PDB file of C-alpha atoms in Angstrom:
ATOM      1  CA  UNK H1001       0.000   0.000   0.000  1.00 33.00           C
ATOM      2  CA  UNK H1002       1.388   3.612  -0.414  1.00 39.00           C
ATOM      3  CA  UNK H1003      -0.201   6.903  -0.399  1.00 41.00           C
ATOM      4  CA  UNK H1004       0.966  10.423  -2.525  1.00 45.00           C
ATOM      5  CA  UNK H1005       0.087  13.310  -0.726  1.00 43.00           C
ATOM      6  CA  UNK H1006      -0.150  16.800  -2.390  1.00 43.00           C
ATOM      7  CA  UNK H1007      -0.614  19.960  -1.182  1.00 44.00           C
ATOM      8  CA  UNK H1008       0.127  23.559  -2.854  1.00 45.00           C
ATOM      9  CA  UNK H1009       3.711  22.939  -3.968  1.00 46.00           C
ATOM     10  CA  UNK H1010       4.990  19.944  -1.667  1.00 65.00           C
ATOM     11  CA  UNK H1011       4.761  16.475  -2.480  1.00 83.00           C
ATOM     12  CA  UNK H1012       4.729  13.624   0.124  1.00 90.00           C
ATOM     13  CA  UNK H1013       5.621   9.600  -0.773  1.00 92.00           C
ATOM     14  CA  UNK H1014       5.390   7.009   1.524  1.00 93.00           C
ATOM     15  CA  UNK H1015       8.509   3.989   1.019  1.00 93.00           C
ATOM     16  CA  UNK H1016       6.719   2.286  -1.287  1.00 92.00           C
ATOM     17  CA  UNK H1017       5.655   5.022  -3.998  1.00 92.00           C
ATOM     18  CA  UNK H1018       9.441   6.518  -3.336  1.00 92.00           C
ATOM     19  CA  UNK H1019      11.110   3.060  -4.201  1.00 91.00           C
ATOM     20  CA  UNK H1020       8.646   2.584  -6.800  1.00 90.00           C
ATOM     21  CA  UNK H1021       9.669   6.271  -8.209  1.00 89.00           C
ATOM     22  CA  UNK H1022      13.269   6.037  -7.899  1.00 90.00           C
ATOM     23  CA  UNK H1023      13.166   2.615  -9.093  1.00 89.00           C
ATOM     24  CA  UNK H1024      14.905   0.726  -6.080  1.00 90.00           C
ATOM     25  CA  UNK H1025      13.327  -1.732  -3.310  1.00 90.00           C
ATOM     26  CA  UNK H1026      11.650  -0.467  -0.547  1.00 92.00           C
ATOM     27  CA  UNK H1027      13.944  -2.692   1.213  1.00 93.00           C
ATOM     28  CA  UNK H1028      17.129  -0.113   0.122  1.00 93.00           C
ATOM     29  CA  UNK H1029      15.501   2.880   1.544  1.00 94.00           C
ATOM     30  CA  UNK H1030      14.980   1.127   4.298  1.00 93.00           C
ATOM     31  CA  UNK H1031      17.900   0.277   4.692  1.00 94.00           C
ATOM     32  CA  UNK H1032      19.178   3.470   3.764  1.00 94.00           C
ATOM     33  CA  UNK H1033      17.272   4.778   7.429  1.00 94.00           C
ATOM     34  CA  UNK H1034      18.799   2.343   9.320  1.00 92.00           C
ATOM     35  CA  UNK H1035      22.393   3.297   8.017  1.00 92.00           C
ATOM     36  CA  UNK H1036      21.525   7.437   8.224  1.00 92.00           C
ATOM     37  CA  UNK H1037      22.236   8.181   5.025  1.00 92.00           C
ATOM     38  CA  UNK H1038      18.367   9.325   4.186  1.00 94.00           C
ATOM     39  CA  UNK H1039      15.825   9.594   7.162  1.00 94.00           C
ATOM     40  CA  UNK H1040      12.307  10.426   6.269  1.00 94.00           C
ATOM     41  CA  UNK H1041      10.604  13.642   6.397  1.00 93.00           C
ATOM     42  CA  UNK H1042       8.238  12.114   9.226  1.00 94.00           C
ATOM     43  CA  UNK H1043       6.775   8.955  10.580  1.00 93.00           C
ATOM     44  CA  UNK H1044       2.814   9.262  10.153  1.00 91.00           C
ATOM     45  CA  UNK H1045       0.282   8.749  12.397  1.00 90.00           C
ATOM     46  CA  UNK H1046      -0.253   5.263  10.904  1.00 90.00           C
ATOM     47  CA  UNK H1047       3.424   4.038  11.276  1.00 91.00           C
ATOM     48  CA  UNK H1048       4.403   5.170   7.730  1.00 91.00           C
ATOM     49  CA  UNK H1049       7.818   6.937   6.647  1.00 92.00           C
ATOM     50  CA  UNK H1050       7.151   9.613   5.008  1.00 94.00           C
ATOM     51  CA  UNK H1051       9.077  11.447   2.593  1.00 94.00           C
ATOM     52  CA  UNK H1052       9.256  15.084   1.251  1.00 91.00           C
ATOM     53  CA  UNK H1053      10.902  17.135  -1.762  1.00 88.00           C
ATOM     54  CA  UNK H1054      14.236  17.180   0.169  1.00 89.00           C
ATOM     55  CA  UNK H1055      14.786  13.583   0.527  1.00 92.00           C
ATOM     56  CA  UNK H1056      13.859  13.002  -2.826  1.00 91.00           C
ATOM     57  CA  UNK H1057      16.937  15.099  -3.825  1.00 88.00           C
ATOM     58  CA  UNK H1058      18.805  13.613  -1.371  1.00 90.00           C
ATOM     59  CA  UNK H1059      18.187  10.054  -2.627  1.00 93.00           C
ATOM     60  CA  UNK H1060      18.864  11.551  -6.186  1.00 90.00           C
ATOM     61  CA  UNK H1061      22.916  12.424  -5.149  1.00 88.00           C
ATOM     62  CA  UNK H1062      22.520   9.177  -3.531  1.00 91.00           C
ATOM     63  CA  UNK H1063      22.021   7.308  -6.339  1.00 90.00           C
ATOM     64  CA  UNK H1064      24.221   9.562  -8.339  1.00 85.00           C
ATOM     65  CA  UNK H1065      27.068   8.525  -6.054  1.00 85.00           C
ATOM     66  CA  UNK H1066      26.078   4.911  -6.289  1.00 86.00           C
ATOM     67  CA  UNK H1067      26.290   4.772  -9.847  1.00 80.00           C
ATOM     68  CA  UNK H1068      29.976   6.503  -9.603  1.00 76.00           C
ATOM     69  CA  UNK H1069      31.060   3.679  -7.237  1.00 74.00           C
ATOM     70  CA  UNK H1070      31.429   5.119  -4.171  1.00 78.00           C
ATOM     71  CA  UNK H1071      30.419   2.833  -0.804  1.00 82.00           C
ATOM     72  CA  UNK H1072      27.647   4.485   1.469  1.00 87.00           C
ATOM     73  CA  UNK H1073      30.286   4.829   4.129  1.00 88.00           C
ATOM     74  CA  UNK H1074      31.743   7.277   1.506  1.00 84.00           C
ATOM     75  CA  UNK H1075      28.905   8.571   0.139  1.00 88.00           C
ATOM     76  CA  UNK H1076      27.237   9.596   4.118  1.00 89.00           C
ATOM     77  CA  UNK H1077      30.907  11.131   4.842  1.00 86.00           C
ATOM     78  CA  UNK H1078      30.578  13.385   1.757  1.00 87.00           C
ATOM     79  CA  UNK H1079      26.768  14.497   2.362  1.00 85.00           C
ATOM     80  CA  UNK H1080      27.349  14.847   5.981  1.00 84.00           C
ATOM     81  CA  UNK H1081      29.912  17.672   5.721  1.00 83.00           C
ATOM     82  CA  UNK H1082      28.885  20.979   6.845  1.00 84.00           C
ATOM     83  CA  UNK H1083      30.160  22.169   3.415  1.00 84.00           C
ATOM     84  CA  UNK H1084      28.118  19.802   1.449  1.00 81.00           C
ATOM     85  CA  UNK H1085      26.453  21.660  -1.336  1.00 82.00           C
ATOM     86  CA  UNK H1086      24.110  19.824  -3.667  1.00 75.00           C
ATOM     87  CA  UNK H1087      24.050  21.976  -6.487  1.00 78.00           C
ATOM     88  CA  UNK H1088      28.216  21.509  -6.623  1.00 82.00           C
ATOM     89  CA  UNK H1089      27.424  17.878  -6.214  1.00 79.00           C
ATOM     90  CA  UNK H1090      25.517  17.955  -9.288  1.00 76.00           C
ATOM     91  CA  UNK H1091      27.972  19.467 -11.169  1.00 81.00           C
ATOM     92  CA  UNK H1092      30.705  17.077 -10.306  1.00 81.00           C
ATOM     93  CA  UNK H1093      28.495  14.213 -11.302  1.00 77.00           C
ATOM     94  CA  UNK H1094      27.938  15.787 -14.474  1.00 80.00           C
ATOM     95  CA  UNK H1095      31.128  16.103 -15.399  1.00 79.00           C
ATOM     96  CA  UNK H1096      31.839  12.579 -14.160  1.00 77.00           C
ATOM     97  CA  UNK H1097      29.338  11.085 -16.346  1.00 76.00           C
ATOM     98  CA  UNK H1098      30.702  12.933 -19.265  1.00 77.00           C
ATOM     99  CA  UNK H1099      34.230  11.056 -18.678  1.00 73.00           C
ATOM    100  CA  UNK H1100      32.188   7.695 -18.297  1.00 72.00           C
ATOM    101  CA  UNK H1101      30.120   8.833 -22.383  1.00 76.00           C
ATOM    102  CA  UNK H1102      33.652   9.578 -23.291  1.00 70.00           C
ATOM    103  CA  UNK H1103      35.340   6.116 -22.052  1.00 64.00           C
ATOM    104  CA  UNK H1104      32.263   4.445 -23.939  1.00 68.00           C
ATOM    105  CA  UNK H1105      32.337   6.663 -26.821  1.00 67.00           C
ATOM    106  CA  UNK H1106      36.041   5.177 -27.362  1.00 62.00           C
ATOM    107  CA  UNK H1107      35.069   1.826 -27.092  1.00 62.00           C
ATOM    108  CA  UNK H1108      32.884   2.069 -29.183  1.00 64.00           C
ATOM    109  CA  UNK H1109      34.506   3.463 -32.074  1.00 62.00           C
ATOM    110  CA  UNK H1110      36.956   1.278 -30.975  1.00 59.00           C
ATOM    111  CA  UNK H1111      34.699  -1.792 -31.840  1.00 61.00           C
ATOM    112  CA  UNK H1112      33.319  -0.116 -34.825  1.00 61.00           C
ATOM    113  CA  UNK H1113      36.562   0.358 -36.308  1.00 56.00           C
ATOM    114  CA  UNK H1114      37.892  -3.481 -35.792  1.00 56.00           C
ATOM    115  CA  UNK H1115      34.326  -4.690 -37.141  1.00 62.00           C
ATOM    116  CA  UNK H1116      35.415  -2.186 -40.255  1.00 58.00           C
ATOM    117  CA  UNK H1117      38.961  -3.603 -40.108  1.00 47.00           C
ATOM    118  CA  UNK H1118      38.313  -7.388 -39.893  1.00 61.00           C
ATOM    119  CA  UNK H1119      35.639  -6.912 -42.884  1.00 58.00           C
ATOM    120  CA  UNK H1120      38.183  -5.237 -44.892  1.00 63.00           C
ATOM    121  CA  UNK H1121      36.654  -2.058 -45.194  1.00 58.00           C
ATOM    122  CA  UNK H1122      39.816  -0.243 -43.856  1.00 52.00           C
ATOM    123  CA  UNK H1123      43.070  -0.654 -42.882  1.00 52.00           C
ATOM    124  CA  UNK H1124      43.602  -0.275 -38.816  1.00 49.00           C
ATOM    125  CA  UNK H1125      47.160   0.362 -37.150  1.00 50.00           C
ATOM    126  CA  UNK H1126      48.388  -2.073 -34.141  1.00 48.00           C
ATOM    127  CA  UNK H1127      48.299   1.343 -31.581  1.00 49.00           C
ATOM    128  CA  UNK H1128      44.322   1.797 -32.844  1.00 50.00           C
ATOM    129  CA  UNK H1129      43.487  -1.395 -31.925  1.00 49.00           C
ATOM    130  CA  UNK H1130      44.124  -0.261 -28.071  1.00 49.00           C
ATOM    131  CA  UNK H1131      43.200   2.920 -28.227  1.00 55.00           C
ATOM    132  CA  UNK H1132      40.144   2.778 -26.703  1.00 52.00           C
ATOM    133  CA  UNK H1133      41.603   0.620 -24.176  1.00 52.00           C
ATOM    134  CA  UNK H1134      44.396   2.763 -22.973  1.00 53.00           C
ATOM    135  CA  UNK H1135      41.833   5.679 -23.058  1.00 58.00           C
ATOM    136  CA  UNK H1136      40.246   3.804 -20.146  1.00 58.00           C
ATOM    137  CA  UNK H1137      43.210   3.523 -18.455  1.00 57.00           C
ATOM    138  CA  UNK H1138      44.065   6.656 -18.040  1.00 58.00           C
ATOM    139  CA  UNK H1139      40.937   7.796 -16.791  1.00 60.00           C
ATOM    140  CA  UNK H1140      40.461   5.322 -14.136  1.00 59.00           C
ATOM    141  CA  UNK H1141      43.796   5.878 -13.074  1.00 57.00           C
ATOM    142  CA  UNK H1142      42.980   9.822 -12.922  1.00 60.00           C
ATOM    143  CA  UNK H1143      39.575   8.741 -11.054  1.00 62.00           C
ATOM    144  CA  UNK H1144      41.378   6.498  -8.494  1.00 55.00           C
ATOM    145  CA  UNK H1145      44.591   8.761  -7.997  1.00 54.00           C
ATOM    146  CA  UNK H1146      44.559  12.303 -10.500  1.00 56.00           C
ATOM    147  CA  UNK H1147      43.953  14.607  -7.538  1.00 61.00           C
ATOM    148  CA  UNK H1148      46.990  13.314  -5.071  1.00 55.00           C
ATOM    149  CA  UNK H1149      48.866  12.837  -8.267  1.00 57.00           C
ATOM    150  CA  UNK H1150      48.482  16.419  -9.161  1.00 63.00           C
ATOM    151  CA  UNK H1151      49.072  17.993  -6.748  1.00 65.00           C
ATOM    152  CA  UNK H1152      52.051  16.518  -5.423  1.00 59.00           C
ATOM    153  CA  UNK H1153      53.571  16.480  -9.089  1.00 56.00           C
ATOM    154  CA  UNK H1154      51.377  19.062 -10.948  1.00 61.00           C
ATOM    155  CA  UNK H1155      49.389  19.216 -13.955  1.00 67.00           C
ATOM    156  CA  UNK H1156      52.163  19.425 -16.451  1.00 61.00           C
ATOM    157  CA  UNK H1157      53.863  16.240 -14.817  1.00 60.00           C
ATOM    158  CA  UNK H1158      50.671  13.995 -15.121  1.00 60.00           C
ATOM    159  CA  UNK H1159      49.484  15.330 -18.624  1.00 63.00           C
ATOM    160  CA  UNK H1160      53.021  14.316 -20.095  1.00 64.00           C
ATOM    161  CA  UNK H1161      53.325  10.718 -18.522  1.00 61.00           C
ATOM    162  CA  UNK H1162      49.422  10.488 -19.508  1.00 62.00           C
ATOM    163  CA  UNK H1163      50.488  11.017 -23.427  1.00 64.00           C
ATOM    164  CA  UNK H1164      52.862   8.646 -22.912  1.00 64.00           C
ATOM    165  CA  UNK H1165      50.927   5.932 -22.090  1.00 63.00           C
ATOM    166  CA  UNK H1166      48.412   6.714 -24.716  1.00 60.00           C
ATOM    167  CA  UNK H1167      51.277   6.441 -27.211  1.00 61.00           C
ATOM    168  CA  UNK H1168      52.327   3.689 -26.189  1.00 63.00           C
ATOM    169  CA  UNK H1169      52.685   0.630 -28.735  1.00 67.00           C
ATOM    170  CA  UNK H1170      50.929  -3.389 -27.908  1.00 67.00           C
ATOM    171  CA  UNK H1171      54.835  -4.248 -27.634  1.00 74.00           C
ATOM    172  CA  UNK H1172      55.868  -1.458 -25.254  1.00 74.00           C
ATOM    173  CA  UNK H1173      52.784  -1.588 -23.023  1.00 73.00           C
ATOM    174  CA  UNK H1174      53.319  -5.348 -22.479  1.00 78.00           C
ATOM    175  CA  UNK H1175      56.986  -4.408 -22.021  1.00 84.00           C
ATOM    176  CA  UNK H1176      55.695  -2.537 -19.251  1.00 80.00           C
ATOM    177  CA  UNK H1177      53.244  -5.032 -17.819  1.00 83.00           C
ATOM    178  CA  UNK H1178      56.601  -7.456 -17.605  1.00 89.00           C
ATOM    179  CA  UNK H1179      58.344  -5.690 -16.077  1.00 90.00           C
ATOM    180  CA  UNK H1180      56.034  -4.689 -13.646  1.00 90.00           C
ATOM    181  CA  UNK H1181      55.671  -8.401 -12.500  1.00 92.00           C
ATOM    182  CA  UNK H1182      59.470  -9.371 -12.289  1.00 94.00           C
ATOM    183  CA  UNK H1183      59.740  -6.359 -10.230  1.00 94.00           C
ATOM    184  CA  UNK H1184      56.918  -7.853  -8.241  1.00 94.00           C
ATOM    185  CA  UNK H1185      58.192 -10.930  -8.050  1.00 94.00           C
ATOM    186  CA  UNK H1186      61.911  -9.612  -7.163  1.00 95.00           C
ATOM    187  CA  UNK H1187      60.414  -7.835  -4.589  1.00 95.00           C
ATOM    188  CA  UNK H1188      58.716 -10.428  -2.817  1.00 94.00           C
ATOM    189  CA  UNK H1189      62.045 -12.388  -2.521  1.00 95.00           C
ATOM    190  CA  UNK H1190      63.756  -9.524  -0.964  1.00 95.00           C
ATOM    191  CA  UNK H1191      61.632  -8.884   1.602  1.00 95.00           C
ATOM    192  CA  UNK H1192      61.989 -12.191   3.105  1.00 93.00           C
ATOM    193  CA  UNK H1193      65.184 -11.761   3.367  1.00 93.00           C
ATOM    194  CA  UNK H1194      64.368  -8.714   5.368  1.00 92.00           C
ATOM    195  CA  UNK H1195      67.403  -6.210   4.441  1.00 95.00           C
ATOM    196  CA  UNK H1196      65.892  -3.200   2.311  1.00 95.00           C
ATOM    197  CA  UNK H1197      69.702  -3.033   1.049  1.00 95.00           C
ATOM    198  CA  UNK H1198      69.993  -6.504   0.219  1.00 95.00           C
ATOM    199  CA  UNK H1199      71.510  -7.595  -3.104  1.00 96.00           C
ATOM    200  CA  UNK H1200      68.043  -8.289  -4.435  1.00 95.00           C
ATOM    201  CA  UNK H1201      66.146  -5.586  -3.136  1.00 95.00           C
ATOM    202  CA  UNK H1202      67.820  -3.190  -4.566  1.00 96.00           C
ATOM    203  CA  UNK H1203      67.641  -4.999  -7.821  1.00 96.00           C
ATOM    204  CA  UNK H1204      63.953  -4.439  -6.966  1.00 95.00           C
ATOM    205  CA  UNK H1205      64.605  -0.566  -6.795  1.00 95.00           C
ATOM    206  CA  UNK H1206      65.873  -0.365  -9.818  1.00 95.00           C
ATOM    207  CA  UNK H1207      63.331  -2.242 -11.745  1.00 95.00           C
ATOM    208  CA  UNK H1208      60.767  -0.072 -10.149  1.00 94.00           C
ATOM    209  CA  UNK H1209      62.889   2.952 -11.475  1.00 94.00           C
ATOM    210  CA  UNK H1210      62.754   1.369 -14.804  1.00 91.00           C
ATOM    211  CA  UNK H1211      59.331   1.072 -14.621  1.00 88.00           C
ATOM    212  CA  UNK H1212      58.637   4.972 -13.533  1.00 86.00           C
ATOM    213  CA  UNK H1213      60.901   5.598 -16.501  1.00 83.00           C
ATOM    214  CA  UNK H1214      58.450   4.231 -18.624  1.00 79.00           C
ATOM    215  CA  UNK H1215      55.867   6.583 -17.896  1.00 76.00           C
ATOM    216  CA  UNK H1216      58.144   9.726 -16.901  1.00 78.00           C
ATOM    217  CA  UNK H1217      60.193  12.258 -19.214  1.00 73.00           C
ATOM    218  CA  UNK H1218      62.897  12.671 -17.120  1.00 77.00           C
ATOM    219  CA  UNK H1219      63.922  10.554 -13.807  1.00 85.00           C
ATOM    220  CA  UNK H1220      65.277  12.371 -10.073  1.00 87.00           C
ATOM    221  CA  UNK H1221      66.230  10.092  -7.256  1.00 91.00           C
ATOM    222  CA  UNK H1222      64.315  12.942  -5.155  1.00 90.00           C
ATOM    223  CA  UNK H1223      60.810  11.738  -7.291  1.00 87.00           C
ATOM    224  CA  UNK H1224      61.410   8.200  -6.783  1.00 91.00           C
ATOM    225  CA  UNK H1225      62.009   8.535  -2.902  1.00 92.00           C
ATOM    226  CA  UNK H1226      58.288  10.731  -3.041  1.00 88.00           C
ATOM    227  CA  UNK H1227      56.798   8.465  -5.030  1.00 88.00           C
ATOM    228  CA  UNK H1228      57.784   4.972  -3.041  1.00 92.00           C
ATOM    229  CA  UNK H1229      56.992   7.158   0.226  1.00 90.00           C
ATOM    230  CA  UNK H1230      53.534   7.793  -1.488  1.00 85.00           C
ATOM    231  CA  UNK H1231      52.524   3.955  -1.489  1.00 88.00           C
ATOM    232  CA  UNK H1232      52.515   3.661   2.398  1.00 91.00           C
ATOM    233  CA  UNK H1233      51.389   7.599   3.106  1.00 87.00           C
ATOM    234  CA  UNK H1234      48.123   6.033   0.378  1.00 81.00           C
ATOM    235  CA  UNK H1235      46.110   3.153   1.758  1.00 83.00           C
ATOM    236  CA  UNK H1236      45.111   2.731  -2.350  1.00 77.00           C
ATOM    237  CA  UNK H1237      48.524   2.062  -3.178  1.00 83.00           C
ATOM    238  CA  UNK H1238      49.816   0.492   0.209  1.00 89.00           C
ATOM    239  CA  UNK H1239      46.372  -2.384  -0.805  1.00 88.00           C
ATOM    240  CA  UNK H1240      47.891  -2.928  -4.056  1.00 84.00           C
ATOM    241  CA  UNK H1241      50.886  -3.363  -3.116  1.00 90.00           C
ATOM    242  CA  UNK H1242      50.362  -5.348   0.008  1.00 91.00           C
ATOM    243  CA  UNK H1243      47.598  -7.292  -1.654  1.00 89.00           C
ATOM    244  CA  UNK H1244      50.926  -9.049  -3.541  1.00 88.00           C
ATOM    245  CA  UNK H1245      52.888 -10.163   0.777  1.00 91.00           C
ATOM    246  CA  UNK H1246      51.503  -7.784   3.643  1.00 92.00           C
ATOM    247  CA  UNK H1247      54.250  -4.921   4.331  1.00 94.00           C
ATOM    248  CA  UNK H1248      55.482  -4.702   0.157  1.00 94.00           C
ATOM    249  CA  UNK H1249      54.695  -1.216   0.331  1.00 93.00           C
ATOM    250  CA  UNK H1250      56.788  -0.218   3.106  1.00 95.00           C
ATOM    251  CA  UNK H1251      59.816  -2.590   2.229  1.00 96.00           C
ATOM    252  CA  UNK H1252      59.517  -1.140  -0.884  1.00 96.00           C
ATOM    253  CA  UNK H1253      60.212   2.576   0.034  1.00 95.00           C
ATOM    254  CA  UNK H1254      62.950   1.733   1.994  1.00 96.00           C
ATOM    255  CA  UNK H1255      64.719  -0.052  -0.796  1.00 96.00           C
ATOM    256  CA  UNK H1256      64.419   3.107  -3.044  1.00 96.00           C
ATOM    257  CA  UNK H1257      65.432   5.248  -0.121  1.00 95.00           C
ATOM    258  CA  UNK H1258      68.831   3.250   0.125  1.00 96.00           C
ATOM    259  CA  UNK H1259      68.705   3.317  -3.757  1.00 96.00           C
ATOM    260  CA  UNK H1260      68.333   6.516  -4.136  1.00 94.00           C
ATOM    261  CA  UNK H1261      70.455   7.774  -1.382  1.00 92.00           C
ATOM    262  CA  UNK H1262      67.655   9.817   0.497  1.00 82.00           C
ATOM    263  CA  UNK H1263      67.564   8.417   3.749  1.00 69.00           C
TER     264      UNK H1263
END
């Protein structure tokens, strides 16, 4: 059962008609009271949660959110700030979804193109073929990381290793993916032999500056030290490092620090 009420310019829905409008179980929003994230307006005399025009928004950014990724524990921390504004909000989702049409739009084309390609309608380079792919890459990777990146590097810094990525050739970019994984692999030795300026882990240094050098015009010992401090200051990077032997990230930095001399 659900009721609508309306009255001059307000607009009242009860759990069900709200789930049924948003399109999500009444079992979400309830849910959604229970965490704090959206209260109703009002419990009615009959027992029913009752929601106005400003949870309706709210649920809207919700939603919005949702559909960006972000967990509720995020999402409540966000809307909960003093400083929250929704109109700001809605901005930054609009621009987000525009990256997300964009992604697609590559794919797309991308698909297009090999579909053209394969039927011999034209001719279609080795780099095309990834394009789209790459694209993606870079995009997540500024989604997951682009504002710490930034600003501890700046624009110019990120926008060059960026083009380099996206010019990358299939043979350097699995070059890169190698070399990635022996340093991985390197790594994980070293650190059970628990010296940071062991033999081996500073063979593990030194692939990871090879690595960086793949992606950066110009190498300093001073922005390798930064960037291995970054992956324990991070909890993003200190997971994907750790995810490989718990403590990686750490035993990594200190490697480059005797590496590079800056400890």
């Amino acid at each position: 059962m659900y009721i609508e009420f309306v009255g001059g310019d307000t607009t009242e829905y009860t759990v069900q008609k709200l789930a049924e409008l948003a399109g999500i179980s009444t079992r979400t929003l309830r849910y959604y009271d229970e965490f704090g994230i959206l209260k109703p307006a009002r419990i009615n005399s009959s027992g029913y949660r009752i929601y106005g025009r400003a949870e309706v928004d709210l649920l809207q950014q919700i939603l919005f959110y949702r559909e960006l990724g972000l967990s509720l524990e995020r999402i409540k921390a966000i809307m909960t700030e003093p400083s929250f504004d929704g109109a700001k909000a809605l901005r930054e989702h609009h621009d987000k979804l525009l990256e997300k049409r964009h992604q697609l739009d590559l794919l797309i084309a991308n698909v297009e193109q090999t579909l053209a390609h394969q039927e011999g309608r034209m001719t279609m380079s080795d780099a095309e073929k990834f394009e789209g792919f790459k694209q993606k890459l870079v995009d997540d990777n500024e989604k997951k990381y682009g504002q710490e990146i930034r600003e501890k590097y700046g624009d110019s810094t990120v926008d060059q290793s960026n083009k380099k990525l996206k010019g990358m050739t299939e043979e350097q970019y699995a070059a890169i993916q190698k070399l990635e994984e022996e340093m991985f692999e390197t790594l994980v030795q070293a650190m059970e032999q628990g010296d940071p300026a062991s033999v081996l882990a500073q063979k593990s240094a030194d692939l990871h500056r090879q690595w960086l050098s793949f992606y950066w015009d110009s190498y300093s010992k001073e922005a390798h030290a930064g960037v291995a401090q970054m992956y324990v200051d991070d909890e993003r990077f200190t997971k994907y490092y750790d995810k490989r032997s718990p403590g990686l990230a750490a035993f990594l930095r200190d490697a480059v620090h005797v590496y590079t001399g800056t400890k």
